[in-house]
PDB file of C-alpha atoms and ligand atoms in Angstrom:
ATOM      1  CA  MET A  13      -1.926 -30.970   8.293  1.00 44.00           C
ATOM      2  CA  VAL A  14      -5.094 -28.995   7.690  1.00 46.00           C
ATOM      3  CA  GLY A  15      -2.901 -25.896   7.244  1.00 53.00           C
ATOM      4  CA  ALA A  16      -0.702 -27.644   4.680  1.00 56.00           C
ATOM      5  CA  LEU A  17      -3.753 -28.883   2.788  1.00 55.00           C
ATOM      6  CA  ALA A  18      -5.299 -25.417   2.805  1.00 55.00           C
ATOM      7  CA  ALA A  19      -2.005 -23.951   1.513  1.00 54.00           C
ATOM      8  CA  LEU A  20      -1.936 -26.558  -1.289  1.00 53.00           C
ATOM      9  CA  VAL A  21      -5.522 -25.774  -2.289  1.00 52.00           C
ATOM     10  CA  LEU A  22      -4.689 -22.055  -2.301  1.00 53.00           C
ATOM     11  CA  ALA A  23      -1.561 -22.634  -4.411  1.00 51.00           C
ATOM     12  CA  LEU A  24      -3.543 -24.731  -6.908  1.00 50.00           C
ATOM     13  CA  SER A  25      -6.268 -22.108  -7.136  1.00 52.00           C
ATOM     14  CA  ALA A  26      -3.535 -19.473  -7.576  1.00 51.00           C
ATOM     15  CA  ALA A  27      -2.149 -21.335 -10.576  1.00 48.00           C
ATOM     16  CA  ALA A  28      -5.656 -21.856 -11.950  1.00 47.00           C
ATOM     17  CA  ARG A  29      -6.316 -18.120 -12.000  1.00 56.00           C
ATOM     18  CA  VAL A  30      -3.123 -17.204 -13.810  1.00 69.00           C
ATOM     19  CA  ASP A  31      -3.391 -17.866 -17.496  1.00 68.00           C
ATOM     20  CA  ALA A  32       0.039 -18.262 -19.107  1.00 68.00           C
ATOM     21  CA  ALA A  33      -1.062 -16.214 -22.114  1.00 73.00           C
ATOM     22  CA  GLY A  34      -3.260 -13.530 -20.596  1.00 90.00           C
ATOM     23  CA  PRO A  35      -2.214 -10.803 -18.169  1.00 96.00           C
ATOM     24  CA  ILE A  36      -2.432 -11.454 -14.409  1.00 97.00           C
ATOM     25  CA  PRO A  37      -5.518  -9.687 -12.978  1.00 97.00           C
ATOM     26  CA  VAL A  38      -4.393  -7.569 -10.004  1.00 98.00           C
ATOM     27  CA  VAL A  39      -6.567  -5.369  -7.798  1.00 97.00           C
ATOM     28  CA  THR A  40      -4.851  -2.713  -5.683  1.00 98.00           C
ATOM     29  CA  THR A  41      -6.370  -0.435  -3.072  1.00 97.00           C
ATOM     30  CA  SER A  42      -4.628   2.679  -4.427  1.00 97.00           C
ATOM     31  CA  THR A  43      -3.382   4.120  -7.698  1.00 98.00           C
ATOM     32  CA  ASP A  44       0.144   4.284  -6.245  1.00 98.00           C
ATOM     33  CA  LEU A  45       0.169   0.531  -5.707  1.00 98.00           C
ATOM     34  CA  LYS A  46      -1.294   0.062  -9.194  1.00 98.00           C
ATOM     35  CA  ALA A  47       1.572   2.133 -10.643  1.00 98.00           C
ATOM     36  CA  LEU A  48       4.180   0.069  -8.763  1.00 98.00           C
ATOM     37  CA  VAL A  49       2.530  -3.220  -9.826  1.00 98.00           C
ATOM     38  CA  GLU A  50       2.640  -2.010 -13.438  1.00 98.00           C
ATOM     39  CA  ALA A  51       6.289  -0.949 -13.084  1.00 98.00           C
ATOM     40  CA  VAL A  52       7.205  -4.521 -12.082  1.00 98.00           C
ATOM     41  CA  GLY A  53       4.590  -6.502 -14.009  1.00 98.00           C
ATOM     42  CA  GLY A  54       4.643  -4.585 -17.285  1.00 98.00           C
ATOM     43  CA  ASP A  55       2.462  -6.194 -19.955  1.00 97.00           C
ATOM     44  CA  ARG A  56       2.055  -9.330 -17.851  1.00 97.00           C
ATOM     45  CA  VAL A  57      -0.361  -7.633 -15.438  1.00 98.00           C
ATOM     46  CA  ARG A  58      -3.720  -5.941 -15.757  1.00 98.00           C
ATOM     47  CA  ALA A  59      -4.022  -3.820 -12.624  1.00 98.00           C
ATOM     48  CA  GLU A  60      -6.969  -1.861 -11.303  1.00 97.00           C
ATOM     49  CA  SER A  61      -7.184   0.426  -8.277  1.00 97.00           C
ATOM     50  CA  LEU A  62     -10.242   0.366  -6.025  1.00 96.00           C
ATOM     51  CA  ALA A  63      -9.685   3.970  -4.880  1.00 94.00           C
ATOM     52  CA  ALA A  64      -9.846   6.693  -7.514  1.00 93.00           C
ATOM     53  CA  PRO A  65      -6.920   9.136  -7.285  1.00 92.00           C
ATOM     54  CA  LEU A  66      -9.020  12.125  -6.219  1.00 89.00           C
ATOM     55  CA  GLN A  67     -10.879  10.281  -3.493  1.00 86.00           C
ATOM     56  CA  ASP A  68      -9.820  10.429   0.129  1.00 83.00           C
ATOM     57  CA  PRO A  69      -8.166   6.976   0.185  1.00 84.00           C
ATOM     58  CA  HIS A  70      -9.516   6.280   3.659  1.00 84.00           C
ATOM     59  CA  ALA A  71     -13.178   6.777   2.805  1.00 84.00           C
ATOM     60  CA  ILE A  72     -14.153   4.758  -0.251  1.00 88.00           C
ATOM     61  CA  ASP A  73     -17.542   3.347  -1.167  1.00 88.00           C
ATOM     62  CA  LEU A  74     -17.088   0.492  -3.596  1.00 90.00           C
ATOM     63  CA  LYS A  75     -19.462  -0.161  -6.459  1.00 90.00           C
ATOM     64  CA  PRO A  76     -20.810  -3.667  -7.145  1.00 90.00           C
ATOM     65  CA  GLY A  77     -18.582  -3.909 -10.241  1.00 91.00           C
ATOM     66  CA  GLN A  78     -15.504  -3.410  -8.099  1.00 91.00           C
ATOM     67  CA  ILE A  79     -16.598  -6.130  -5.681  1.00 93.00           C
ATOM     68  CA  ALA A  80     -16.962  -8.410  -8.715  1.00 92.00           C
ATOM     69  CA  ARG A  81     -13.394  -7.530  -9.776  1.00 93.00           C
ATOM     70  CA  LEU A  82     -12.141  -8.597  -6.351  1.00 94.00           C
ATOM     71  CA  LYS A  83     -13.693 -12.007  -6.974  1.00 93.00           C
ATOM     72  CA  THR A  84     -11.689 -12.522 -10.167  1.00 93.00           C
ATOM     73  CA  ALA A  85      -8.404 -10.981  -8.966  1.00 96.00           C
ATOM     74  CA  ALA A  86      -5.377 -13.258  -8.856  1.00 97.00           C
ATOM     75  CA  LEU A  87      -3.723 -10.810  -6.462  1.00 98.00           C
ATOM     76  CA  LEU A  88      -4.908  -8.125  -4.061  1.00 98.00           C
ATOM     77  CA  VAL A  89      -2.272  -5.537  -3.103  1.00 98.00           C
ATOM     78  CA  ARG A  90      -2.954  -3.206  -0.189  1.00 98.00           C
ATOM     79  CA  ILE A  91      -1.242  -0.540   1.924  1.00 97.00           C
ATOM     80  CA  GLY A  92      -2.279  -2.312   5.136  1.00 95.00           C
ATOM     81  CA  LEU A  93      -2.553  -1.224   8.799  1.00 92.00           C
ATOM     82  CA  ASP A  94      -5.702   0.908   9.145  1.00 88.00           C
ATOM     83  CA  HIS A  95      -5.222   2.735   5.834  1.00 91.00           C
ATOM     84  CA  GLU A  96      -8.230   1.093   4.175  1.00 92.00           C
ATOM     85  CA  PRO A  97     -10.921   0.720   6.847  1.00 88.00           C
ATOM     86  CA  TRP A  98     -13.426   0.112   4.010  1.00 90.00           C
ATOM     87  CA  LEU A  99     -11.624  -2.963   2.679  1.00 93.00           C
ATOM     88  CA  THR A 100     -12.837  -5.365   5.368  1.00 91.00           C
ATOM     89  CA  ARG A 101     -16.430  -4.696   4.338  1.00 90.00           C
ATOM     90  CA  ALA A 102     -15.572  -5.035   0.641  1.00 92.00           C
ATOM     91  CA  LEU A 103     -13.827  -8.378   1.199  1.00 94.00           C
ATOM     92  CA  ARG A 104     -16.768  -9.613   3.220  1.00 93.00           C
ATOM     93  CA  ALA A 105     -19.079  -8.624   0.361  1.00 92.00           C
ATOM     94  CA  ALA A 106     -16.830 -10.374  -2.164  1.00 93.00           C
ATOM     95  CA  GLY A 107     -16.821 -13.503   0.024  1.00 92.00           C
ATOM     96  CA  GLU A 108     -13.503 -14.704  -1.412  1.00 90.00           C
ATOM     97  CA  PRO A 109     -11.693 -17.007   1.041  1.00 90.00           C
ATOM     98  CA  ARG A 110      -8.530 -16.663  -1.097  1.00 93.00           C
ATOM     99  CA  LEU A 111      -8.105 -12.974  -0.287  1.00 95.00           C
ATOM    100  CA  VAL A 112      -6.738 -13.405   3.227  1.00 94.00           C
ATOM    101  CA  ARG A 113      -3.397 -12.679   4.861  1.00 94.00           C
ATOM    102  CA  GLY A 114      -0.955 -15.539   4.258  1.00 94.00           C
ATOM    103  CA  SER A 115      -2.519 -16.537   0.923  1.00 96.00           C
ATOM    104  CA  PRO A 116      -0.509 -16.155  -2.322  1.00 97.00           C
ATOM    105  CA  HIS A 117      -3.350 -13.927  -3.531  1.00 97.00           C
ATOM    106  CA  TYR A 118      -2.891 -11.316  -0.806  1.00 97.00           C
ATOM    107  CA  LEU A 119      -0.061  -8.802  -0.441  1.00 98.00           C
ATOM    108  CA  ASP A 120       0.211  -6.200   2.309  1.00 98.00           C
ATOM    109  CA  THR A 121       3.159  -3.977   1.353  1.00 98.00           C
ATOM    110  CA  SER A 122       3.505  -2.460   4.852  1.00 97.00           C
ATOM    111  CA  THR A 123       5.185  -5.606   6.181  1.00 94.00           C
ATOM    112  CA  ASP A 124       8.745  -4.613   5.218  1.00 92.00           C
ATOM    113  CA  ILE A 125       8.437  -0.876   5.876  1.00 96.00           C
ATOM    114  CA  PRO A 126       9.988   0.784   8.927  1.00 94.00           C
ATOM    115  CA  LEU A 127       6.928   2.748  10.043  1.00 94.00           C
ATOM    116  CA  LEU A 128       6.911   6.277  11.416  1.00 94.00           C
ATOM    117  CA  GLN A 129       4.766   7.191  14.427  1.00 89.00           C
ATOM    118  CA  ALA A 130       4.407   3.509  15.336  1.00 86.00           C
ATOM    119  CA  GLU A 131       5.406   4.341  18.892  1.00 77.00           C
ATOM    120  CA  THR A 132       2.278   6.413  19.477  1.00 66.00           C
ATOM    121  CA  PRO A 133      -0.653   4.041  18.991  1.00 60.00           C
ATOM    122  CA  ARG A 134      -3.996   5.798  19.129  1.00 61.00           C
ATOM    123  CA  LEU A 135      -7.236   4.518  20.511  1.00 57.00           C
ATOM    124  CA  ARG A 136      -9.679   3.821  17.735  1.00 54.00           C
ATOM    125  CA  ASP A 137     -13.039   5.453  17.660  1.00 52.00           C
ATOM    126  CA  ARG A 138     -15.934   3.211  16.815  1.00 47.00           C
ATOM    127  CA  GLY A 139     -16.643   3.016  13.115  1.00 46.00           C
ATOM    128  CA  PRO A 140     -14.493   3.135  10.014  1.00 44.00           C
ATOM    129  CA  VAL A 141     -12.224   5.979  11.058  1.00 54.00           C
ATOM    130  CA  HIS A 142      -8.708   6.187   9.692  1.00 54.00           C
ATOM    131  CA  VAL A 143      -6.550   7.297  12.595  1.00 72.00           C
ATOM    132  CA  HIS A 144      -3.048   5.840  11.992  1.00 84.00           C
ATOM    133  CA  SER A 145      -3.570   3.536  14.981  1.00 84.00           C
ATOM    134  CA  TYR A 146      -0.540   1.379  14.213  1.00 87.00           C
ATOM    135  CA  GLY A 147       1.805   3.960  12.724  1.00 90.00           C
ATOM    136  CA  ASN A 148       1.568   6.374   9.816  1.00 93.00           C
ATOM    137  CA  THR A 149       0.306   4.610   6.677  1.00 95.00           C
ATOM    138  CA  HIS A 150       1.398   7.141   4.018  1.00 96.00           C
ATOM    139  CA  TYR A 151       4.729   5.406   3.514  1.00 98.00           C
ATOM    140  CA  TRP A 152       4.628   5.314  -0.316  1.00 98.00           C
ATOM    141  CA  LEU A 153       5.380   9.048  -0.256  1.00 98.00           C
ATOM    142  CA  ASP A 154       9.042   8.323   0.516  1.00 98.00           C
ATOM    143  CA  PRO A 155      10.487   7.147  -2.832  1.00 98.00           C
ATOM    144  CA  GLU A 156      13.034   5.008  -0.934  1.00 98.00           C
ATOM    145  CA  ASN A 157      10.120   2.867   0.238  1.00 98.00           C
ATOM    146  CA  ALA A 158       9.430   1.901  -3.384  1.00 98.00           C
ATOM    147  CA  ARG A 159      12.428  -0.471  -3.048  1.00 98.00           C
ATOM    148  CA  PRO A 160      10.890  -2.833  -0.445  1.00 98.00           C
ATOM    149  CA  MET A 161       7.429  -2.343  -1.955  1.00 98.00           C
ATOM    150  CA  THR A 162       8.496  -3.389  -5.467  1.00 98.00           C
ATOM    151  CA  ALA A 163      10.557  -6.239  -3.984  1.00 98.00           C
ATOM    152  CA  ALA A 164       7.406  -7.596  -2.303  1.00 98.00           C
ATOM    153  CA  ILE A 165       5.380  -7.093  -5.516  1.00 98.00           C
ATOM    154  CA  LEU A 166       8.042  -8.945  -7.532  1.00 98.00           C
ATOM    155  CA  GLU A 167       7.896 -11.916  -5.127  1.00 98.00           C
ATOM    156  CA  ALA A 168       4.089 -12.016  -5.196  1.00 98.00           C
ATOM    157  CA  LEU A 169       3.873 -11.868  -9.000  1.00 98.00           C
ATOM    158  CA  ALA A 170       6.663 -14.425  -9.469  1.00 98.00           C
ATOM    159  CA  ARG A 171       4.862 -16.793  -7.095  1.00 97.00           C
ATOM    160  CA  LEU A 172       1.792 -16.598  -9.343  1.00 97.00           C
ATOM    161  CA  SER A 173       3.744 -16.795 -12.593  1.00 97.00           C
ATOM    162  CA  PRO A 174       7.192 -18.343 -11.934  1.00 97.00           C
ATOM    163  CA  ALA A 175       8.188 -18.338 -15.625  1.00 96.00           C
ATOM    164  CA  ASP A 176       7.966 -14.546 -15.666  1.00 97.00           C
ATOM    165  CA  ARG A 177      10.336 -13.995 -12.747  1.00 98.00           C
ATOM    166  CA  PRO A 178      13.303 -12.872 -14.933  1.00 98.00           C
ATOM    167  CA  LEU A 179      11.048 -10.404 -16.755  1.00 98.00           C
ATOM    168  CA  PHE A 180       9.658  -8.989 -13.487  1.00 98.00           C
ATOM    169  CA  ALA A 181      13.199  -8.691 -12.061  1.00 98.00           C
ATOM    170  CA  ALA A 182      14.417  -6.839 -15.171  1.00 98.00           C
ATOM    171  CA  ASN A 183      11.411  -4.502 -15.082  1.00 98.00           C
ATOM    172  CA  ARG A 184      12.057  -3.728 -11.413  1.00 98.00           C
ATOM    173  CA  GLN A 185      15.750  -3.105 -12.075  1.00 98.00           C
ATOM    174  CA  HIS A 186      14.889  -0.627 -14.821  1.00 98.00           C
ATOM    175  CA  PHE A 187      12.387   1.102 -12.511  1.00 98.00           C
ATOM    176  CA  LEU A 188      14.940   1.355  -9.678  1.00 98.00           C
ATOM    177  CA  GLU A 189      17.503   2.918 -12.013  1.00 98.00           C
ATOM    178  CA  ARG A 190      15.005   5.625 -12.961  1.00 98.00           C
ATOM    179  CA  LEU A 191      14.054   5.996  -9.285  1.00 98.00           C
ATOM    180  CA  ASP A 192      17.716   6.548  -8.316  1.00 98.00           C
ATOM    181  CA  ALA A 193      18.149   9.192 -11.004  1.00 98.00           C
ATOM    182  CA  GLY A 194      14.935  10.914  -9.859  1.00 98.00           C
ATOM    183  CA  LEU A 195      15.925  10.814  -6.201  1.00 98.00           C
ATOM    184  CA  ALA A 196      19.266  12.465  -6.909  1.00 98.00           C
ATOM    185  CA  ARG A 197      17.484  15.222  -8.846  1.00 98.00           C
ATOM    186  CA  TRP A 198      14.737  15.779  -6.235  1.00 98.00           C
ATOM    187  CA  LEU A 199      17.160  15.827  -3.290  1.00 98.00           C
ATOM    188  CA  GLN A 200      19.296  18.382  -5.089  1.00 98.00           C
ATOM    189  CA  ALA A 201      16.278  20.575  -5.872  1.00 98.00           C
ATOM    190  CA  MET A 202      15.140  20.514  -2.224  1.00 98.00           C
ATOM    191  CA  ALA A 203      18.624  20.908  -0.669  1.00 98.00           C
ATOM    192  CA  PRO A 204      18.424  24.738  -0.341  1.00 97.00           C
ATOM    193  CA  TYR A 205      15.187  24.407   1.635  1.00 97.00           C
ATOM    194  CA  ARG A 206      16.253  21.910   4.322  1.00 97.00           C
ATOM    195  CA  GLY A 207      14.573  22.647   7.653  1.00 97.00           C
ATOM    196  CA  THR A 208      11.630  24.531   6.097  1.00 97.00           C
ATOM    197  CA  ARG A 209       8.642  24.340   8.426  1.00 98.00           C
ATOM    198  CA  VAL A 210       5.286  23.299   7.044  1.00 98.00           C
ATOM    199  CA  VAL A 211       1.800  22.726   8.413  1.00 97.00           C
ATOM    200  CA  VAL A 212      -0.221  19.909   6.867  1.00 97.00           C
ATOM    201  CA  VAL A 213      -3.976  19.353   6.751  1.00 95.00           C
ATOM    202  CA  HIS A 214      -3.959  15.552   7.076  1.00 92.00           C
ATOM    203  CA  ASP A 215      -0.805  13.864   8.380  1.00 93.00           C
ATOM    204  CA  SER A 216       0.055  12.376   4.965  1.00 94.00           C
ATOM    205  CA  TRP A 217       3.560  13.740   4.602  1.00 97.00           C
ATOM    206  CA  PRO A 218       5.908  12.557   7.395  1.00 97.00           C
ATOM    207  CA  TYR A 219       7.788  10.123   5.107  1.00 98.00           C
ATOM    208  CA  PHE A 220       8.048  12.661   2.302  1.00 98.00           C
ATOM    209  CA  ALA A 221       9.128  15.408   4.749  1.00 98.00           C
ATOM    210  CA  ARG A 222      11.827  13.249   6.323  1.00 98.00           C
ATOM    211  CA  ARG A 223      13.271  12.346   2.926  1.00 98.00           C
ATOM    212  CA  PHE A 224      13.303  15.883   1.553  1.00 98.00           C
ATOM    213  CA  GLY A 225      14.242  17.827   4.685  1.00 98.00           C
ATOM    214  CA  LEU A 226      10.929  19.505   5.574  1.00 98.00           C
ATOM    215  CA  VAL A 227       9.805  19.858   9.200  1.00 98.00           C
ATOM    216  CA  VAL A 228       6.101  19.180   9.826  1.00 97.00           C
ATOM    217  CA  ALA A 229       5.343  21.694  12.584  1.00 96.00           C
ATOM    218  CA  ALA A 230       1.682  20.717  12.986  1.00 94.00           C
ATOM    219  CA  SER A 231      -1.261  18.907  11.434  1.00 94.00           C
ATOM    220  CA  MET A 232      -4.544  20.738  11.097  1.00 94.00           C
ATOM    221  CA  GLU A 233      -6.253  17.465  12.029  1.00 90.00           C
ATOM    222  CA  ALA A 234      -4.929  16.802  15.543  1.00 83.00           C
ATOM    223  CA  THR A 235      -6.427  13.315  15.216  1.00 82.00           C
ATOM    224  CA  PRO A 236      -5.964  11.994  11.664  1.00 84.00           C
ATOM    225  CA  GLY A 237      -9.286  11.724   9.874  1.00 81.00           C
ATOM    226  CA  VAL A 238     -11.101  13.992  12.343  1.00 83.00           C
ATOM    227  CA  PRO A 239     -11.676  17.644  11.285  1.00 87.00           C
ATOM    228  CA  PRO A 240     -10.200  20.227  13.685  1.00 90.00           C
ATOM    229  CA  SER A 241     -12.455  21.931  16.237  1.00 91.00           C
ATOM    230  CA  PRO A 242     -13.369  25.601  15.616  1.00 92.00           C
ATOM    231  CA  GLY A 243     -11.252  26.546  18.643  1.00 93.00           C
ATOM    232  CA  ALA A 244      -8.167  24.745  17.356  1.00 92.00           C
ATOM    233  CA  LEU A 245      -8.651  26.311  13.901  1.00 94.00           C
ATOM    234  CA  ALA A 246      -8.959  29.804  15.378  1.00 94.00           C
ATOM    235  CA  ALA A 247      -5.699  29.409  17.312  1.00 95.00           C
ATOM    236  CA  LEU A 248      -3.728  27.937  14.403  1.00 96.00           C
ATOM    237  CA  PRO A 249      -2.795  31.074  12.343  1.00 96.00           C
ATOM    238  CA  ALA A 250      -1.077  32.800  15.295  1.00 96.00           C
ATOM    239  CA  ARG A 251       0.801  29.586  16.129  1.00 95.00           C
ATOM    240  CA  MET A 252       1.901  29.284  12.494  1.00 96.00           C
ATOM    241  CA  ARG A 253       3.283  32.830  12.471  1.00 95.00           C
ATOM    242  CA  GLU A 254       5.131  32.270  15.765  1.00 95.00           C
ATOM    243  CA  ALA A 255       6.660  29.033  14.488  1.00 95.00           C
ATOM    244  CA  ARG A 256       7.721  30.736  11.223  1.00 96.00           C
ATOM    245  CA  VAL A 257       5.888  28.197   9.108  1.00 97.00           C
ATOM    246  CA  ALA A 258       6.596  28.700   5.393  1.00 97.00           C
ATOM    247  CA  LEU A 259       3.940  26.562   3.683  1.00 97.00           C
ATOM    248  CA  LEU A 260       0.518  25.068   4.323  1.00 98.00           C
ATOM    249  CA  LEU A 261       0.320  21.701   2.553  1.00 98.00           C
ATOM    250  CA  ALA A 262      -3.152  20.641   1.423  1.00 96.00           C
ATOM    251  CA  GLU A 263      -4.496  17.773  -0.670  1.00 93.00           C
ATOM    252  CA  PRO A 264      -6.938  17.906  -3.586  1.00 91.00           C
ATOM    253  CA  TYR A 265      -9.744  16.640  -1.309  1.00 88.00           C
ATOM    254  CA  SER A 266      -8.931  18.952   1.639  1.00 91.00           C
ATOM    255  CA  ASN A 267     -11.638  21.371   2.783  1.00 92.00           C
ATOM    256  CA  GLU A 268     -10.821  24.283   0.474  1.00 94.00           C
ATOM    257  CA  SER A 269     -12.526  27.048   2.410  1.00 94.00           C
ATOM    258  CA  VAL A 270     -10.784  26.053   5.666  1.00 95.00           C
ATOM    259  CA  VAL A 271      -7.407  25.961   3.891  1.00 96.00           C
ATOM    260  CA  ARG A 272      -8.029  29.368   2.289  1.00 96.00           C
ATOM    261  CA  GLN A 273      -9.119  30.841   5.616  1.00 95.00           C
ATOM    262  CA  VAL A 274      -6.091  29.599   7.572  1.00 96.00           C
ATOM    263  CA  ALA A 275      -3.732  30.664   4.768  1.00 97.00           C
ATOM    264  CA  ALA A 276      -5.232  34.163   4.648  1.00 97.00           C
ATOM    265  CA  ARG A 277      -5.172  34.647   8.409  1.00 96.00           C
ATOM    266  CA  SER A 278      -1.638  33.302   8.892  1.00 96.00           C
ATOM    267  CA  GLY A 279      -0.104  34.812   5.757  1.00 96.00           C
ATOM    268  CA  VAL A 280       1.321  31.356   4.987  1.00 96.00           C
ATOM    269  CA  ARG A 281       1.269  30.252   1.361  1.00 97.00           C
ATOM    270  CA  PRO A 282      -0.976  27.234   0.661  1.00 97.00           C
ATOM    271  CA  VAL A 283       0.308  24.542  -1.708  1.00 97.00           C
ATOM    272  CA  THR A 284      -1.787  21.625  -2.895  1.00 97.00           C
ATOM    273  CA  LEU A 285       0.391  18.538  -3.210  1.00 97.00           C
ATOM    274  CA  VAL A 286      -0.541  15.388  -5.089  1.00 97.00           C
ATOM    275  CA  PRO A 287      -0.842  12.488  -2.625  1.00 96.00           C
ATOM    276  CA  SER A 288      -1.480   9.770  -5.215  1.00 97.00           C
ATOM    277  CA  VAL A 289      -0.688   8.861  -8.793  1.00 98.00           C
ATOM    278  CA  GLY A 290      -3.306  10.314 -11.151  1.00 97.00           C
ATOM    279  CA  ALA A 291      -4.632  12.971  -8.735  1.00 95.00           C
ATOM    280  CA  ASP A 292      -3.093  15.433 -11.195  1.00 95.00           C
ATOM    281  CA  PRO A 293      -2.838  14.560 -14.909  1.00 95.00           C
ATOM    282  CA  ALA A 294       0.922  15.254 -14.817  1.00 96.00           C
ATOM    283  CA  ALA A 295       1.397  12.708 -11.999  1.00 97.00           C
ATOM    284  CA  ALA A 296       0.745   9.843 -14.382  1.00 97.00           C
ATOM    285  CA  ASP A 297       3.042   7.307 -12.718  1.00 97.00           C
ATOM    286  CA  TYR A 298       4.968   6.832  -9.483  1.00 98.00           C
ATOM    287  CA  LEU A 299       8.065   8.784 -10.543  1.00 98.00           C
ATOM    288  CA  ALA A 300       5.997  11.601 -12.061  1.00 98.00           C
ATOM    289  CA  LEU A 301       4.180  11.924  -8.714  1.00 98.00           C
ATOM    290  CA  PHE A 302       7.428  13.130  -7.097  1.00 98.00           C
ATOM    291  CA  GLU A 303       8.393  15.208 -10.112  1.00 98.00           C
ATOM    292  CA  VAL A 304       5.106  17.149  -9.746  1.00 98.00           C
ATOM    293  CA  ASN A 305       5.312  17.544  -5.949  1.00 98.00           C
ATOM    294  CA  ILE A 306       8.954  18.634  -5.881  1.00 98.00           C
ATOM    295  CA  GLY A 307       8.150  21.059  -8.721  1.00 98.00           C
ATOM    296  CA  ARG A 308       5.220  22.611  -6.828  1.00 98.00           C
ATOM    297  CA  LEU A 309       7.218  22.903  -3.614  1.00 98.00           C
ATOM    298  CA  THR A 310      10.282  24.515  -5.165  1.00 97.00           C
ATOM    299  CA  VAL A 311       8.132  26.994  -7.114  1.00 97.00           C
ATOM    300  CA  ALA A 312       6.318  27.984  -3.884  1.00 96.00           C
ATOM    301  CA  LEU A 313       9.545  28.168  -1.840  1.00 95.00           C
ATOM    302  CA  ARG A 314      11.358  30.274  -4.461  1.00 92.00           C
ATOM    303  CA  ALA A 315       8.518  32.790  -4.771  1.00 84.00           C
ATOM    304  CA  PRO A 316       8.984  36.086  -2.899  1.00 75.00           C
ATOM    305  CA  ARG A 317       6.883  36.306   0.260  1.00 67.00           C
TER     306      ARG A 317
HETATM  307 ZN1   ZN B   6      -3.813   9.134   6.804  1.00 59.95          ZN
END
């Protein structure tokens, strides 16, 4: 009874926050989620990402203005699991009882995703460390996962603004058509390189690698979020040569001097990939993110060694 009453109050407050004329205020934890919300919501949403594209998404310090935005959001969209260890603190600071799991104002897009590495739970260190404890959280980097993610976004937006459901559905359909065309192109571009071995800095790329036929031979961070020990770093170049690794995949916020050092000592070409929408000006939306990454990879793989 109390549960039903609470649900009713939440539903009423949901309706109260969505103005039929104005756009629906949405706060996402990442720019990738923002891009997917915009793909479905179009002009009917005004989305903002808490993490900036060039920040390590697992280590964000929010400004007071962003906490204030959480208070006025009709919908919070997050990656979930332990991807955003900073969000708990931010939600506590915002003090918004609406922004909780099960509320129409809260969407965790991991719910419908078949997770990788979920079978190897890790023990958490104390403190806000991102360690993929419940499975790998970088699932948006497989474009196929945009299907369940946009389906969940469509349901959440339509719950807040039922009259707009046909518009949201049409927007999503248009997005999926462009996604299908992109996927066919990207798979074709990567087909000659199936089985290419790569080493990554942070374990951000298992979904991407599985989709496009790369083999992740090792992560520089043996424990995600924890920099490698000097001993492990010293041993890595020889291991990379033995394993015939072709590329070292870094991110814009990776430790540049460590990447340069390992690349020089192993003779393996470093490539900086774009892990999130907006981290490179050309990766302006979700589809462009893959366009840029596939472009960088094929250029590096085609180049003479
Ligand atoms: Zn991670």
